[in-house]
PDB file of C-alpha atoms and ligand atoms in Angstrom:
ATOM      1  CA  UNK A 220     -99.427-110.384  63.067  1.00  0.00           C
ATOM      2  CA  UNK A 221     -95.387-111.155  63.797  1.00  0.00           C
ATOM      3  CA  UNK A 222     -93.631-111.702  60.913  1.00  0.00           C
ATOM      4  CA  UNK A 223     -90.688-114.122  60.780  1.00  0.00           C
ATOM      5  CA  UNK A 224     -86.993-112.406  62.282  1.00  0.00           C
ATOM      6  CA  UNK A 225     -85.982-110.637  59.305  1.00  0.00           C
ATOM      7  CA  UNK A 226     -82.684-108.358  58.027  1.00  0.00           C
ATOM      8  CA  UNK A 227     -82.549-104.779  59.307  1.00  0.00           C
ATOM      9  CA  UNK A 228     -83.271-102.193  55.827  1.00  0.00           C
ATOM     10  CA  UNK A 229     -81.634 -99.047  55.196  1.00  0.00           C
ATOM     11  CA  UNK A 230     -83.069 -96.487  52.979  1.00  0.00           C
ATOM     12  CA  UNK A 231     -81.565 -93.510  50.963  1.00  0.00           C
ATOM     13  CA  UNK A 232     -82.731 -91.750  48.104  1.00  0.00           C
ATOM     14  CA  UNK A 233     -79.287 -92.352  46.898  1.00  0.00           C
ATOM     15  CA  UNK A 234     -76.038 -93.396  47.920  1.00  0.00           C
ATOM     16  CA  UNK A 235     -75.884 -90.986  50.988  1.00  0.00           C
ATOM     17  CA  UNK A 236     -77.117 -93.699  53.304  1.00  0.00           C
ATOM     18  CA  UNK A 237     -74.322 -95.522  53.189  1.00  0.00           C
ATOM     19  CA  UNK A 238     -72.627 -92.962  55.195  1.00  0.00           C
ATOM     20  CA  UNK A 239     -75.187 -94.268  57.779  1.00  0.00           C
ATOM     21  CA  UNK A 240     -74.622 -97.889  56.612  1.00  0.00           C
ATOM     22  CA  UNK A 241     -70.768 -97.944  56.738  1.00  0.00           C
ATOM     23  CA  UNK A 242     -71.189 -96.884  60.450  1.00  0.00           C
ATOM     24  CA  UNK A 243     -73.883 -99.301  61.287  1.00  0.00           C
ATOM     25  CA  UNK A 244     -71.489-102.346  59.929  1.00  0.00           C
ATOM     26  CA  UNK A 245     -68.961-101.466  62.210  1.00  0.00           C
ATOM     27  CA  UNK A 246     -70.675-101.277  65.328  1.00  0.00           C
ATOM     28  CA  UNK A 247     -73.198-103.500  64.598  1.00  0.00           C
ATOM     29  CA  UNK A 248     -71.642-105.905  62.323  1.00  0.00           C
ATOM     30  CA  UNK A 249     -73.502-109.087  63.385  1.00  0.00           C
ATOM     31  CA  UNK A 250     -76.826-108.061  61.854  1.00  0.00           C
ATOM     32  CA  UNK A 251     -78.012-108.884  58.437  1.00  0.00           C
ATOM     33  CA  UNK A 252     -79.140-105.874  56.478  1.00  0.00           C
ATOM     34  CA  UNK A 253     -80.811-104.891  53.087  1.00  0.00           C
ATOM     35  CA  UNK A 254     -79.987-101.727  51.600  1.00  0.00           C
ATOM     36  CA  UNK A 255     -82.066 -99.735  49.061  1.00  0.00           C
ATOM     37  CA  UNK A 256     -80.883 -96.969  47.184  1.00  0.00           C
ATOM     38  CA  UNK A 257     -83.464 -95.145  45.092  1.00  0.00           C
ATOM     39  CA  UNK A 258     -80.798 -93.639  42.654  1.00  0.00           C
ATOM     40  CA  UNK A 259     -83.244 -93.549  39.953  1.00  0.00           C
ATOM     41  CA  UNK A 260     -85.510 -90.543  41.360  1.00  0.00           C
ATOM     42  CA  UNK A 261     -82.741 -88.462  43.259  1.00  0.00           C
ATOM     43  CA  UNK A 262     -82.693 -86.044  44.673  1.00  0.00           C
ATOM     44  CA  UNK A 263     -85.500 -86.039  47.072  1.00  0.00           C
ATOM     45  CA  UNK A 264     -84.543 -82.485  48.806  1.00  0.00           C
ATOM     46  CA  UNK A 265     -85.992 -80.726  46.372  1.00  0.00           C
ATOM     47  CA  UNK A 266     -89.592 -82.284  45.808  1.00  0.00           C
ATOM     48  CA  UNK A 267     -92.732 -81.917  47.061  1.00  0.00           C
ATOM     49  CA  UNK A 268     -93.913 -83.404  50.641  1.00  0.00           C
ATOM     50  CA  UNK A 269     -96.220 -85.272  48.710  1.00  0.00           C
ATOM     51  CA  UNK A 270     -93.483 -86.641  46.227  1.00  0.00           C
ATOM     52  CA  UNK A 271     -90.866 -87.658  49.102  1.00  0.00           C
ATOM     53  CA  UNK A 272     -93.785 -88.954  51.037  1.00  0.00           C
ATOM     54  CA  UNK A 273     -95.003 -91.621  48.092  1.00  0.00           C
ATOM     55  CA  UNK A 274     -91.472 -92.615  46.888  1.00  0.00           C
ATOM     56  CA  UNK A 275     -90.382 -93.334  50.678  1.00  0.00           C
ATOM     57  CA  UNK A 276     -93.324 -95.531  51.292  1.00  0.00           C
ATOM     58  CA  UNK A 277     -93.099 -97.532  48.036  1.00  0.00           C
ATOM     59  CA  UNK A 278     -89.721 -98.294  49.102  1.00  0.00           C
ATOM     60  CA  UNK A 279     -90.330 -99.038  52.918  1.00  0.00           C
ATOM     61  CA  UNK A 280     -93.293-101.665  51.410  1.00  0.00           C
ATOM     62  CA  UNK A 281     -90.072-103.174  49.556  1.00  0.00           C
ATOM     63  CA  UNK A 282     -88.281-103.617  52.091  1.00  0.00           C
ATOM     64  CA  UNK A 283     -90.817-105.275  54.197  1.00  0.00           C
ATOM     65  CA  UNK A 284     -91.753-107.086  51.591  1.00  0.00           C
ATOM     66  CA  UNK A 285     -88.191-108.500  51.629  1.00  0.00           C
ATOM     67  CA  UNK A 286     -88.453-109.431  55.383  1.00  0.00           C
ATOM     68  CA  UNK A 287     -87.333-106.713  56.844  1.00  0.00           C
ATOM     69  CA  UNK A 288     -89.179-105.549  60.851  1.00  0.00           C
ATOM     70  CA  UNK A 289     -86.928-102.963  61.389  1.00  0.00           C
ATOM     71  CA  UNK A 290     -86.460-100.163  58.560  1.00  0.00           C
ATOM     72  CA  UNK A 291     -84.063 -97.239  59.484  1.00  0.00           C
ATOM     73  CA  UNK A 292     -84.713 -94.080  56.521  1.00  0.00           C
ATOM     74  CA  UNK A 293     -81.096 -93.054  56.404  1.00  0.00           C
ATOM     75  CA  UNK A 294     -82.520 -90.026  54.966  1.00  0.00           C
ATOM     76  CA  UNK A 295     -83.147 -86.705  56.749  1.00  0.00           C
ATOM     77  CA  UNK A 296     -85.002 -85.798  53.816  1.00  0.00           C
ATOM     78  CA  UNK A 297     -87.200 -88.468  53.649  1.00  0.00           C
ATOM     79  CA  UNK A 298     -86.812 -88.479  57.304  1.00  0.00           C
ATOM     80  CA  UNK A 299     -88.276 -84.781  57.445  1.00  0.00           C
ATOM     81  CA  UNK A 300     -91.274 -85.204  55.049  1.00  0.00           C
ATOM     82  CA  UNK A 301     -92.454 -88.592  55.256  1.00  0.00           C
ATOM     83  CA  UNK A 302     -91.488 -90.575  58.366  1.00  0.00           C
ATOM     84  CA  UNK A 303     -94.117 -88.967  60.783  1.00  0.00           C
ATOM     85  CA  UNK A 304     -96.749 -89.914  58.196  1.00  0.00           C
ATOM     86  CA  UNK A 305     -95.441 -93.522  57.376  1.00  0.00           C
ATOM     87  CA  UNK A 306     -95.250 -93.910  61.547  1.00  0.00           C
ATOM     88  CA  UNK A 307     -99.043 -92.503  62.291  1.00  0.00           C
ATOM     89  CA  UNK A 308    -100.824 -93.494  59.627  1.00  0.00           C
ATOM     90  CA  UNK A 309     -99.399 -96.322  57.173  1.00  0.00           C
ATOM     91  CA  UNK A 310     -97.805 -98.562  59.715  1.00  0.00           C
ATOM     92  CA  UNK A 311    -100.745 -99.246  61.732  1.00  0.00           C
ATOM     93  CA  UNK A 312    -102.456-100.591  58.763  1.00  0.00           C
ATOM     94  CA  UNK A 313     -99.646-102.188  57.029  1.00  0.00           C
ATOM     95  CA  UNK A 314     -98.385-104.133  60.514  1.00  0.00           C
ATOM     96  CA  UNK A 315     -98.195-102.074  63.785  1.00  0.00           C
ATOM     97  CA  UNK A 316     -95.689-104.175  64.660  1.00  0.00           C
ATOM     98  CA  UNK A 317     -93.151-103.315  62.276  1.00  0.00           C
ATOM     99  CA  UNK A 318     -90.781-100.375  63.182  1.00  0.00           C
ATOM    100  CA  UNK A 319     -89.570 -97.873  60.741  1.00  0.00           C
ATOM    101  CA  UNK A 320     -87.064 -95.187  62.488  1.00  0.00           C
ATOM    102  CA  UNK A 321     -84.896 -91.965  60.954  1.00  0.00           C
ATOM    103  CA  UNK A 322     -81.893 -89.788  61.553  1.00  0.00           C
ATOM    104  CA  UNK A 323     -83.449 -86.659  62.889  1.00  0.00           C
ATOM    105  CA  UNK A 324     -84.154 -87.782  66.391  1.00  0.00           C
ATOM    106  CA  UNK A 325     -81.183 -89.388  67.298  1.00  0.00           C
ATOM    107  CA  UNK A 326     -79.382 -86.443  65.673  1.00  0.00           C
ATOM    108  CA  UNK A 327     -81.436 -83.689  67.758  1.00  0.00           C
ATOM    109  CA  UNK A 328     -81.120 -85.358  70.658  1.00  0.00           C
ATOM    110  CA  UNK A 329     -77.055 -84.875  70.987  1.00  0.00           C
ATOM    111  CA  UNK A 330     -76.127 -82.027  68.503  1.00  0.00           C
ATOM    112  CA  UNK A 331     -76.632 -79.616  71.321  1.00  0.00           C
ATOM    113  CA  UNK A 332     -73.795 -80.983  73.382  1.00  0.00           C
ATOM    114  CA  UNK A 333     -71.062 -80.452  70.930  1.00  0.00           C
ATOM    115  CA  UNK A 334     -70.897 -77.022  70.815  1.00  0.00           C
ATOM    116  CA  UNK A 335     -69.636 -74.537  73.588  1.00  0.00           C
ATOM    117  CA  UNK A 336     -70.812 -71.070  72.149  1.00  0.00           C
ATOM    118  CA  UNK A 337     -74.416 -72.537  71.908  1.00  0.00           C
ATOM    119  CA  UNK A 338     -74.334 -71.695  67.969  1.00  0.00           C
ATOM    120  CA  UNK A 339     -74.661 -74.763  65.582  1.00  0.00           C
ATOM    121  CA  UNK A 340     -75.161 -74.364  61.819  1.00  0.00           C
ATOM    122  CA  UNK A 341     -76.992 -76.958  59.919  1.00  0.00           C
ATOM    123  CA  UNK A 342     -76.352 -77.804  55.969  1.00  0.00           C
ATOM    124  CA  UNK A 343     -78.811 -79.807  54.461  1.00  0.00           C
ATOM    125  CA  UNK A 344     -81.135 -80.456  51.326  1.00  0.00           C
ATOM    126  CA  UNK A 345     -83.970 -77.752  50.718  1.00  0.00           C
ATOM    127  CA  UNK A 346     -86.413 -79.999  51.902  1.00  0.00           C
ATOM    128  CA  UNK A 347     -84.652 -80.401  55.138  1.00  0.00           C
ATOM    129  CA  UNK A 348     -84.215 -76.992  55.733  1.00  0.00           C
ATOM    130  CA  UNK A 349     -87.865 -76.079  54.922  1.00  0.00           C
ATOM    131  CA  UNK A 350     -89.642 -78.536  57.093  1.00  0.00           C
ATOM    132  CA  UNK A 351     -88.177 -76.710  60.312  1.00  0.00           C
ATOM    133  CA  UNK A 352     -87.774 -80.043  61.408  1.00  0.00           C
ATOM    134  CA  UNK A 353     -83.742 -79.371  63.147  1.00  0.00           C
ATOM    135  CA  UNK A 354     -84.807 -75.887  64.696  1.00  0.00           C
ATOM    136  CA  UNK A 355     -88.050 -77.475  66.117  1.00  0.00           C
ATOM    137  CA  UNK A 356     -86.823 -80.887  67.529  1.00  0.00           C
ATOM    138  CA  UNK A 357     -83.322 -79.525  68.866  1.00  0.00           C
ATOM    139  CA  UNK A 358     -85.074 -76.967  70.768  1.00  0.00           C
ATOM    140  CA  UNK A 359     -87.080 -79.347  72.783  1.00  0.00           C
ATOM    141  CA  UNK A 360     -83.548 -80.904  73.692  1.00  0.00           C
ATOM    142  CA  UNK A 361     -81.524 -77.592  73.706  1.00  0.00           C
ATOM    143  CA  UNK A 362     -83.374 -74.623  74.109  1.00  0.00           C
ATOM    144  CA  UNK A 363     -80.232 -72.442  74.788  1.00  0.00           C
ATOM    145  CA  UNK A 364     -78.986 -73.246  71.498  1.00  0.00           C
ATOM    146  CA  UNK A 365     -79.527 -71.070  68.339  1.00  0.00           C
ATOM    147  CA  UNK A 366     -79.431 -72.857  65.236  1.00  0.00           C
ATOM    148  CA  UNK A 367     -78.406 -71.489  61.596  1.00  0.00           C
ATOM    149  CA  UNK A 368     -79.503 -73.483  58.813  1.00  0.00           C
ATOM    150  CA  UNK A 369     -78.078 -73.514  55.192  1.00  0.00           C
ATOM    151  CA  UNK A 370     -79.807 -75.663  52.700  1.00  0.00           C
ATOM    152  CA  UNK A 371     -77.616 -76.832  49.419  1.00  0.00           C
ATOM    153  CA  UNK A 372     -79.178 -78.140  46.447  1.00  0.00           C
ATOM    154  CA  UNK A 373     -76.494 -78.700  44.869  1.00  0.00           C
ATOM    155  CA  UNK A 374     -74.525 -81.074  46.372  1.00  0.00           C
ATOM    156  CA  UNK A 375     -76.234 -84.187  46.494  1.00  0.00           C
ATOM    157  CA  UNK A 376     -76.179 -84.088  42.439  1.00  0.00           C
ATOM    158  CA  UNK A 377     -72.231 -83.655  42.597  1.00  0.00           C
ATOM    159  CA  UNK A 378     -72.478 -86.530  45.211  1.00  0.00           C
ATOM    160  CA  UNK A 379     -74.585 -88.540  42.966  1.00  0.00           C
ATOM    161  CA  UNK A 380     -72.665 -87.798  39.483  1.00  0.00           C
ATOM    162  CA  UNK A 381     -69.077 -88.592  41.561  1.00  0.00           C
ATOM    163  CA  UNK A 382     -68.205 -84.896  40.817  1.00  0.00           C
ATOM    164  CA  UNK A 383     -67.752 -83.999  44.415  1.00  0.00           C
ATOM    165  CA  UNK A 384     -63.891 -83.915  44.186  1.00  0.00           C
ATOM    166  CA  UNK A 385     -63.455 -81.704  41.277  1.00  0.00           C
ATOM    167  CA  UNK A 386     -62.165 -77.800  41.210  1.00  0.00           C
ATOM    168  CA  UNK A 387     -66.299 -77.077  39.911  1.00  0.00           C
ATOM    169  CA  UNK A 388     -67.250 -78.777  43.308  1.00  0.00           C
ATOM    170  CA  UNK A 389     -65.462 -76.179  45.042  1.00  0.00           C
ATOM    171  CA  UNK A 390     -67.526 -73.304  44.035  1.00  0.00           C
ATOM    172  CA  UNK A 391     -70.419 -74.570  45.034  1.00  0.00           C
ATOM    173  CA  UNK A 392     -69.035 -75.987  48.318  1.00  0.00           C
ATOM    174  CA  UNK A 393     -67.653 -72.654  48.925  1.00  0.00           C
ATOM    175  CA  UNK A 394     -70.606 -70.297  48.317  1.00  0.00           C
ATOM    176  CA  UNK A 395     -72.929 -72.135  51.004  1.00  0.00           C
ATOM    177  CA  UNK A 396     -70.105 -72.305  53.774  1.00  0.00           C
ATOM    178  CA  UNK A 397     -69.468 -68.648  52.982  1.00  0.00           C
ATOM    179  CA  UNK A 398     -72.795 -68.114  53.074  1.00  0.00           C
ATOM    180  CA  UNK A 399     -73.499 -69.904  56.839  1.00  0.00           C
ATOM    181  CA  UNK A 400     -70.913 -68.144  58.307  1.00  0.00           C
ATOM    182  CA  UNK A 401     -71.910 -64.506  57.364  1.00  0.00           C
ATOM    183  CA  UNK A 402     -74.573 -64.934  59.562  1.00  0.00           C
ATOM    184  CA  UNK A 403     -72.820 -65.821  63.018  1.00  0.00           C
ATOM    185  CA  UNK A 404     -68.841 -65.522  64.218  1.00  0.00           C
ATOM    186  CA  UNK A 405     -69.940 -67.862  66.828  1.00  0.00           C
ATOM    187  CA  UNK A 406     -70.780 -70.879  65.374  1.00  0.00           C
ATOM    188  CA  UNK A 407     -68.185 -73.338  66.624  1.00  0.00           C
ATOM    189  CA  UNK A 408     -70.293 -76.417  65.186  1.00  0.00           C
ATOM    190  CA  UNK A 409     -71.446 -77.633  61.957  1.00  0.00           C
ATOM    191  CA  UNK A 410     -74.084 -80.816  61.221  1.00  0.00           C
ATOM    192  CA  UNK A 411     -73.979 -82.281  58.170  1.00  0.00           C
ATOM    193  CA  UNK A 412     -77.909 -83.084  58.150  1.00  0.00           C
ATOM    194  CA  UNK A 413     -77.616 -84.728  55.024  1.00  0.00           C
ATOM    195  CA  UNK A 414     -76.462 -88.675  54.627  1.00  0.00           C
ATOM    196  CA  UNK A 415     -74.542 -87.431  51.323  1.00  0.00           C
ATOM    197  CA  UNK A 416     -72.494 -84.367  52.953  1.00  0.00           C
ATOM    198  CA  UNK A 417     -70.164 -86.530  54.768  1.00  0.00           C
ATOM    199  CA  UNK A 418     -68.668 -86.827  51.433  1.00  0.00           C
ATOM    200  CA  UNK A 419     -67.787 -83.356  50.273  1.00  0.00           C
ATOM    201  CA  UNK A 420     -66.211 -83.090  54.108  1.00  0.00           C
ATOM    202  CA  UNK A 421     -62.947 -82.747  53.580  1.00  0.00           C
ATOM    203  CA  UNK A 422     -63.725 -80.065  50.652  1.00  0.00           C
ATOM    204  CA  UNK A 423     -66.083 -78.271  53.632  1.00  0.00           C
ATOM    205  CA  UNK A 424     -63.214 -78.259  56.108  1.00  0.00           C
ATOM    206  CA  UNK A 425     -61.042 -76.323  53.209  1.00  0.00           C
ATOM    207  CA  UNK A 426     -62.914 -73.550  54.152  1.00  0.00           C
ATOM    208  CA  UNK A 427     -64.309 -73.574  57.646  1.00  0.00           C
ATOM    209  CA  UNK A 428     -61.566 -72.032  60.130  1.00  0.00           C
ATOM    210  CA  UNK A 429     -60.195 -74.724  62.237  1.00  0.00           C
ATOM    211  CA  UNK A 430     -61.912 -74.053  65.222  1.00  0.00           C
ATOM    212  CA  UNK A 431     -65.633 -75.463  63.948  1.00  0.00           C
ATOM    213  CA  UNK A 432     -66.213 -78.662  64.267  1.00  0.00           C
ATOM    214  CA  UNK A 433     -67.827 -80.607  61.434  1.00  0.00           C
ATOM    215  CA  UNK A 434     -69.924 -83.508  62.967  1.00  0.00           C
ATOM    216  CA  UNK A 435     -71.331 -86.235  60.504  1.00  0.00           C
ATOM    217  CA  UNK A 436     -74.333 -88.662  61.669  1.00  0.00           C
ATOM    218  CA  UNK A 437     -72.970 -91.782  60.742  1.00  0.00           C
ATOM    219  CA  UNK A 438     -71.818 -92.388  64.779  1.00  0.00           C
ATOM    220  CA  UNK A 439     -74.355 -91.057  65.924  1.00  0.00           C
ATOM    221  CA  UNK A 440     -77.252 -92.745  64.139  1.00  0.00           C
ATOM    222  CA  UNK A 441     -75.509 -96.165  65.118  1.00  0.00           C
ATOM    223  CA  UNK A 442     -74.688 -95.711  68.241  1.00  0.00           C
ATOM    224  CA  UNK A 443     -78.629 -94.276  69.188  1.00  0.00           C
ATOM    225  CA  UNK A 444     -79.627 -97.730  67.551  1.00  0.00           C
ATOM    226  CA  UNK A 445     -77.644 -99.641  69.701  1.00  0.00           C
ATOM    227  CA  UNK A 446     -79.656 -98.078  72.882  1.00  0.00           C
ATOM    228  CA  UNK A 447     -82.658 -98.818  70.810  1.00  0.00           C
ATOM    229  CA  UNK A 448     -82.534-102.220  70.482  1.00  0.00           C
ATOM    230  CA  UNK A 449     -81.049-103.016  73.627  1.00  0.00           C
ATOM    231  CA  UNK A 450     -84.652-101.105  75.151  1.00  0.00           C
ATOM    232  CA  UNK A 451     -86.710-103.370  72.937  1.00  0.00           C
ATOM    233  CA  UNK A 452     -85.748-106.898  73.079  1.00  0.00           C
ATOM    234  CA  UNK A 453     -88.448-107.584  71.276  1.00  0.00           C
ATOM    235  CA  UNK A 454     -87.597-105.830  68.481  1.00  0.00           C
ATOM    236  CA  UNK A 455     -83.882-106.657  68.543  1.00  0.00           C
ATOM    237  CA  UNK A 456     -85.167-110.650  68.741  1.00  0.00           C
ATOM    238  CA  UNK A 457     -87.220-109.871  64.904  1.00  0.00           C
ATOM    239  CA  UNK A 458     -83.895-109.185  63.338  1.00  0.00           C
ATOM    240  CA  UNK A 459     -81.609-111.836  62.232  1.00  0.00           C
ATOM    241  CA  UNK A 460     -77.882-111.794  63.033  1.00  0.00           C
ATOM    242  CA  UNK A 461     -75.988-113.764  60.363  1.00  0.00           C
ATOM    243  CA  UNK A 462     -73.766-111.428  59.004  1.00  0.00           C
ATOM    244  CA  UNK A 463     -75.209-110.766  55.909  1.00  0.00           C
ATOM    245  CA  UNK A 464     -75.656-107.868  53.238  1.00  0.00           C
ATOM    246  CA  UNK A 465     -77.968-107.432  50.450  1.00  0.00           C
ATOM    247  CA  UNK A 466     -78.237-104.186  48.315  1.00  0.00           C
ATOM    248  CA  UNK A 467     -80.819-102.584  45.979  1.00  0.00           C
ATOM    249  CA  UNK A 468     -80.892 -99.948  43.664  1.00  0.00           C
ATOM    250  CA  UNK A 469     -83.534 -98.491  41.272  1.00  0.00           C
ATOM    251  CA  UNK A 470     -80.997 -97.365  38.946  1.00  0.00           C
ATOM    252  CA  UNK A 471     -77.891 -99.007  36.901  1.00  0.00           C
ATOM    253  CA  UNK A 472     -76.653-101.605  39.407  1.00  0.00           C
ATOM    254  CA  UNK A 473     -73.154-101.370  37.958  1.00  0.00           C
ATOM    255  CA  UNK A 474     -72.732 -97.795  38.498  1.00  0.00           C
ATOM    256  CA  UNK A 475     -74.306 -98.780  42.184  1.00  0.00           C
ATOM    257  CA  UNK A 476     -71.695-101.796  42.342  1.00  0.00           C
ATOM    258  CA  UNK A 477     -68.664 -99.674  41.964  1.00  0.00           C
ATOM    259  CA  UNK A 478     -69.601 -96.208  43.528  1.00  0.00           C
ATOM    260  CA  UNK A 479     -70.954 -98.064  46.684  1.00  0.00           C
ATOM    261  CA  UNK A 480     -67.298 -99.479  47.233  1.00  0.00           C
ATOM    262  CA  UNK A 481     -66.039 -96.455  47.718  1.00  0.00           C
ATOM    263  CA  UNK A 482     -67.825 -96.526  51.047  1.00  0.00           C
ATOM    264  CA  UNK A 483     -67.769-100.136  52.295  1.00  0.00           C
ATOM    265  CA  UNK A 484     -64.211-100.784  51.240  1.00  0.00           C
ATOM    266  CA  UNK A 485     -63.518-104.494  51.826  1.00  0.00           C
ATOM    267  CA  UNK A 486     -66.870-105.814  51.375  1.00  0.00           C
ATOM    268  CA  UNK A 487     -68.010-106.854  47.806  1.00  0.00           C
ATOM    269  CA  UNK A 488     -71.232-105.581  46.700  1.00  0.00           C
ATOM    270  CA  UNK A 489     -73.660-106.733  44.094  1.00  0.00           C
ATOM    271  CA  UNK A 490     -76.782-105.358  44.183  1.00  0.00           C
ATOM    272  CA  UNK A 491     -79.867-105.580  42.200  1.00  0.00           C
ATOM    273  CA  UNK A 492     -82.008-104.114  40.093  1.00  0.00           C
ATOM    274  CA  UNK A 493     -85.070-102.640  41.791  1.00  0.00           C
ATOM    275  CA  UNK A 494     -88.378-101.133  39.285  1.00  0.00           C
ATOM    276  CA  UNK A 495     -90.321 -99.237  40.938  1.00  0.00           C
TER     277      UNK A 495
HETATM  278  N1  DGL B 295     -79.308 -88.188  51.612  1.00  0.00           N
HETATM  279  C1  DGL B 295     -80.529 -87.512  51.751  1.00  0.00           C
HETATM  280  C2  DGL B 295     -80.621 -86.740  53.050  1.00  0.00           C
HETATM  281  O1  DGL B 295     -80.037 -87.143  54.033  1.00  0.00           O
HETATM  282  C3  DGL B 295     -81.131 -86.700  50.660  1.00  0.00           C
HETATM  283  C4  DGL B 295     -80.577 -86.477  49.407  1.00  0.00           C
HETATM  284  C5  DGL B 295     -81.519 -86.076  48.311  1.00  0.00           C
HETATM  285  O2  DGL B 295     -82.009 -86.996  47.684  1.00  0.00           O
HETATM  286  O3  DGL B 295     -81.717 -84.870  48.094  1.00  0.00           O
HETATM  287  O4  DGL B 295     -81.305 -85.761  53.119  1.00  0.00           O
END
């Protein structure tokens, strides 16, 4: 069954996505979108496949339930452990012809051509790191390239507490680039695989010499869904192009209010409460 045209959703665990989001506004601005932060159960990177898996559907459901056709889990995390399933298995029986997409794909498919030595490093969440799911997919694209992956469990929670700028964030900002580098001179790229990390960038660049490159998703994931839904009209034609934003959180939806403005500077957000 078609549904009515309907917004475009974003999902995070968190605020992260709106790294993603920011970037989708400004090259697709004329689409209406619903975003859903699940603030209240972060950090995914560190729980089960199981966990990620059930949490990430519950909040796809929402936002279908809100209208949305197209869902985009700005996520690697919940990209990584629970997209494959929710694609195979849940969509065909909750509408096949729905479309829920992540940030690994697109991702994988350029990463490769950024770097001239052939070495990229990869920071991301534990869960990220463990589901092989970077090393795997960018070696179907790029299978000269050797890939070094990091994962940092700390940083999403200094992301998510808006401690990311202080001297403590340092140390632990510090002791995973240190630790990334030790294991190749010749990585002349770095991809922040997480939706959060574009945040503690300018505290990674502090200590990456100034020859790496530091490459955040946001572009990349927006620009891929721009090819997307100019190959499937008939998606593109199920969301609704008005202009407007809606936001969700499963946590305090002042704290949401404010922090979120730190991303999408001149556009006023009031989101609501979400129980899930
Ligand atoms: N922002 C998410 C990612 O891209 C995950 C953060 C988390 O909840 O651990 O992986």
């Amino acid at each position: 069954m078609n549904h009515p045209a309907g917004p475009i959703g974003v999902f995070d665990s968190g605020y992260g996505g709106l790294t993603i989001f920011q970037e989708l506004l400004k090259q697709l601005p004329e689409y209406d979108y619903i975003y859903l932060g699940d603030n209240a159960r972060n950090p995914y990177g560190i729980r089960s496949f199981d966990v990620v898996y059930h949490y990430t559907l519950e909040c796809v459901r929402h936002l279908f339930n809100q209208g949305c056709n197209l869902v985009i889990l700005a996520c690697n995390t919940a990209s990584a452990k629970a997209l494959r399933t929710i694609q195979q298995r849940d969509l065909p029986v909750l509408n096949g012809s729905r479309r829920v997409l992540g940030v690994i794909r697109p991702t994988t498919e350029i990463i490769g051509s950024y770097s001239k030595s052939g070495h990229v490093g990869i920071f991301a969440t534990e869960g990220t790191v463990n589901s092989e799911s970077y090393p795997i997919e960018i070696r179907r694209f790029f299978p000269e390239v050797t890939i070094y992956q990091e994962a940092c469990p700390m940083w999403v929670p200094l992301v998510e507490n808006n401690e990311h700028n202080t001297a403590g964030a340092e140390y632990f900002i510090r002791q995973h680039v240190d630790r990334l580098l030790q294991r190749s001179a010749s990585i002349d790229t770095i991809l922040l695989a997480c939706t959060h990390y574009p945040l503690l960038a300018h505290q990674i660049s502090k200590f990456l010499p100034p020859h790496i490159r530091l490459i955040p998703q946001g572009e990349i994931v927006a620009s891929s869904l721009i090819r997307y839904l100019t190959k499937h009209p008939e998606i593109a034609r199920r969301c609704t192009q008005r202009g407007t934003r809606k936001y969700f959180t499963t946590e305090s939806t002042e704290n949401f209010d404010t922090k979120a403005q730190v991303f999408l500077r001149n556009c006023p957000v009031q989101a609501e409460h979400l129980q899930l």
